[in-house]
Coordinates of C-alpha atoms in Angstrom, one line a residue:
C1 CA 6.4 8.3 -7.0
I2 CA 4.7 6.2 -4.4
N3 CA 7.3 4.6 -2.1
S4 CA 9.8 7.4 -2.8
N5 CA 12.3 8.9 -0.4
G6 CA 13.5 12.5 -0.4
T7 CA 14.5 15.5 1.6
I8 CA 12.9 18.9 2.1
T9 CA 15.3 21.8 2.9
Q10 CA 14.1 25.0 4.4
L11 CA 16.0 28.2 3.6
T12 CA 16.8 30.7 6.3
A13 CA 13.5 32.2 7.6
S14 CA 14.7 35.8 8.0
P15 CA 17.8 37.8 9.1
N16 CA 16.3 38.1 12.6
G17 CA 17.9 35.0 14.0
S18 CA 14.8 32.7 13.8
V19 CA 15.4 29.0 14.3
I20 CA 13.5 25.9 13.5
T21 CA 11.9 24.5 16.6
K22 CA 10.2 21.6 14.9
W23 CA 8.8 20.2 11.7
M24 CA 5.2 19.1 11.3
K25 CA 3.5 17.0 8.6
R26 CA 0.0 15.9 7.7
T27 CA -1.5 13.6 5.1
W28 CA -4.6 13.8 2.9
N29 CA -7.0 10.9 3.6
G30 CA -8.9 11.4 0.3
T31 CA -11.6 13.6 1.9
S32 CA -9.8 15.9 4.3
W33 CA -6.4 16.7 5.8
N34 CA -5.5 14.7 8.9
S35 CA -4.2 16.7 11.9
W36 CA -0.6 18.0 12.0
V37 CA 1.9 15.6 13.6
D38 CA 5.1 16.8 15.1
E39 CA 8.3 15.4 13.5
N40 CA 10.6 16.6 16.4
S41 CA 13.4 17.7 14.2
T42 CA 15.1 21.1 14.5
T43 CA 17.5 20.8 11.5
S44 CA 17.1 22.8 8.3
S45 CA 16.2 19.6 6.4
I46 CA 13.8 16.8 7.0
A47 CA 13.9 13.4 5.2
Y48 CA 10.8 11.5 4.3
G49 CA 10.5 7.9 3.2
N50 CA 8.1 5.4 1.7
I51 CA 5.6 8.2 0.8
Q52 CA 2.2 6.8 0.1
L53 CA -0.3 9.7 0.4
I54 CA -0.3 13.3 -0.5
T55 CA 1.7 14.8 2.4
Q56 CA 2.4 18.4 3.6
F57 CA 5.3 19.6 5.6
V58 CA 6.0 22.9 7.4
A59 CA 8.9 24.1 9.5
V60 CA 8.0 26.0 12.7
Y61 CA 10.2 29.0 13.4
K62 CA 10.7 31.0 16.6
S63 CA 12.8 34.0 17.5
G64 CA 13.3 34.9 21.1
P65 CA 10.1 35.8 22.9
C66 CA 8.1 36.2 19.6
A67 CA 5.3 33.9 18.7
A68 CA 6.2 30.9 16.5
V69 CA 5.4 31.0 12.8
N70 CA 5.1 28.4 10.2
S71 CA 7.1 28.3 7.0
D72 CA 5.4 28.0 3.6
T73 CA 3.8 24.6 3.2
V74 CA 5.5 22.0 1.0
T75 CA 3.1 19.5 -0.6
I76 CA 4.3 16.2 -2.0
T77 CA 1.9 14.4 -4.3
P78 CA 3.2 10.9 -5.1
K79 CA 2.4 9.5 -8.5
A80 CA 1.0 6.0 -8.8
L81 CA 3.6 3.5 -10.1
P82 CA 3.4 2.6 -13.8
Y83 CA 1.9 -0.7 -14.5
A84 CA 1.6 -3.2 -17.5
S85 CA -0.3 -6.4 -18.0
I86 CA -0.7 -8.8 -20.9
L87 CA -4.2 -8.5 -22.4
A88 CA -3.9 -10.9 -25.4
V89 CA -1.6 -12.7 -27.7
A90 CA -2.3 -11.9 -31.4
P91 CA -3.7 -13.6 -33.4
D92 CA -3.7 -16.4 -30.8
D93 CA -1.4 -18.1 -28.3
T94 CA -0.3 -20.8 -30.7
I95 CA 2.4 -20.3 -33.4
C96 CA 4.5 -22.5 -35.6
A97 CA 8.2 -23.0 -34.7
G98 CA 10.5 -20.4 -36.1
N99 CA 8.0 -17.5 -35.8
T100 CA 7.5 -14.6 -33.4
A101 CA 4.4 -13.8 -31.4
D102 CA 2.8 -10.4 -30.6
L103 CA 1.4 -9.7 -27.2
T104 CA -0.9 -6.8 -26.5
L105 CA -0.1 -5.1 -23.2
L106 CA -2.2 -2.5 -21.3
V107 CA 0.1 0.2 -19.8
T108 CA -1.4 2.4 -17.1
N109 CA -0.3 5.2 -14.8
V110 CA 1.9 6.7 -17.6
E111 CA 1.1 10.0 -19.2
V112 CA 0.4 10.3 -23.0
G113 CA 3.7 11.1 -24.7
Q114 CA 5.8 9.8 -21.8
T115 CA 8.4 7.2 -22.7
F116 CA 8.8 3.9 -20.8
T117 CA 10.9 0.7 -20.7
I118 CA 9.4 -2.8 -20.0
T119 CA 11.4 -5.8 -19.0
W120 CA 10.2 -9.4 -19.3
V121 CA 11.5 -12.9 -19.1
E122 CA 11.1 -14.9 -22.4
G123 CA 11.7 -18.5 -21.5
S124 CA 14.9 -18.0 -19.5
Q125 CA 16.1 -14.8 -21.2
L126 CA 15.7 -11.3 -19.7
K127 CA 14.6 -8.9 -22.4
S128 CA 13.5 -5.3 -22.6
G129 CA 11.6 -3.0 -24.9
S130 CA 10.7 0.7 -25.0
G131 CA 7.7 2.7 -26.1
T132 CA 5.9 6.0 -25.9
M133 CA 2.5 6.1 -24.2
V134 CA -0.5 6.6 -26.5
S135 CA -4.0 7.5 -25.4
T136 CA -5.3 3.9 -25.7
G137 CA -2.6 2.6 -23.3
L138 CA -2.0 -0.4 -25.7
F139 CA 1.6 -1.5 -26.5
T140 CA 2.7 -4.4 -28.7
L141 CA 5.5 -6.6 -27.4
T142 CA 7.0 -8.8 -30.1
T143 CA 8.8 -11.9 -28.9
G144 CA 12.0 -13.2 -30.4
V145 CA 11.9 -16.2 -32.8
L146 CA 10.4 -19.1 -30.8
N147 CA 11.1 -22.8 -31.4
S148 CA 9.4 -24.3 -28.3
T149 CA 6.5 -23.5 -26.0
T150 CA 7.6 -20.4 -24.1
S151 CA 6.4 -18.4 -21.1
I152 CA 6.5 -14.6 -21.2
S153 CA 6.6 -13.0 -17.8
L154 CA 6.5 -9.3 -17.3
Q155 CA 9.0 -8.1 -14.7
S156 CA 9.1 -4.3 -14.5
I157 CA 8.2 -1.0 -16.1
S158 CA 10.0 2.3 -15.7
T159 CA 9.1 5.7 -17.1
T160 CA 12.1 7.2 -18.8
S161 CA 10.8 10.8 -19.3
G162 CA 8.8 13.3 -17.2
V163 CA 8.5 12.1 -13.6
M164 CA 10.5 8.9 -13.6
C165 CA 9.1 6.0 -11.6
T166 CA 9.8 2.2 -11.6
N167 CA 7.5 -0.6 -10.7
P168 CA 9.7 -3.7 -10.2
S169 CA 6.7 -6.0 -9.3
L170 CA 4.8 -6.9 -12.5
N171 CA 3.2 -10.3 -12.5
S172 CA 1.5 -10.8 -15.8
I173 CA 2.3 -14.1 -17.6
A174 CA 1.4 -15.6 -21.0
T175 CA 2.4 -18.9 -22.5
I176 CA 3.0 -19.1 -26.2
T177 CA 2.4 -22.7 -27.5
V178 CA 4.8 -23.5 -30.3
Q179 CA 3.8 -26.3 -32.8
P180 CA 6.5 -28.1 -34.8
N181 CA 6.5 -27.3 -38.5
P182 CA 5.0 -30.0 -40.6
S183 CA 7.4 -32.3 -42.4
A184 CA 7.0 -34.7 -45.2
T185 CA 9.3 -37.4 -46.5
L186 CA 8.9 -38.7 -50.0
T187 CA 9.9 -42.2 -50.9
T188 CA 10.1 -43.7 -54.3
V189 CA 8.7 -47.0 -55.1

């Protein structure tokens, strides 16, 4: 996932006593590969952090007077973080007290069939719901029973199957206006 951290470990190159003299990496700029950059590490593992772009790593091996050779290339392709936003409140954003409201969310960067969990704040309560991605990307979030005007604020979305990524920075908000139920008082004359 974008912003991920990890480690690449290179297995022993050969039984001839080769050692890693350095690691190199390069990134894809969307059109071509940037030049290789030395990472100046001679250990068998290299850590990477906050990965944003497709990135390749190689270990450079050397044995005595022989020419240096590169290991196989490891390519890391970070996935875009899942995202969700509120599209609409159905049938509209005003309900009568004691009812629930349905909000239509658009979920993106999640593969069809992949499961996910969304968290939101409903008034002052943190809530969550789960779903499975469908081809339209639409998901219905049903509120609890509301008795006063309430804001719904999406907080995060996490994929829970396949490549698991979390986006903790959702910022979509809707306000559900709650009208009091009508009341009538009968008096006798």
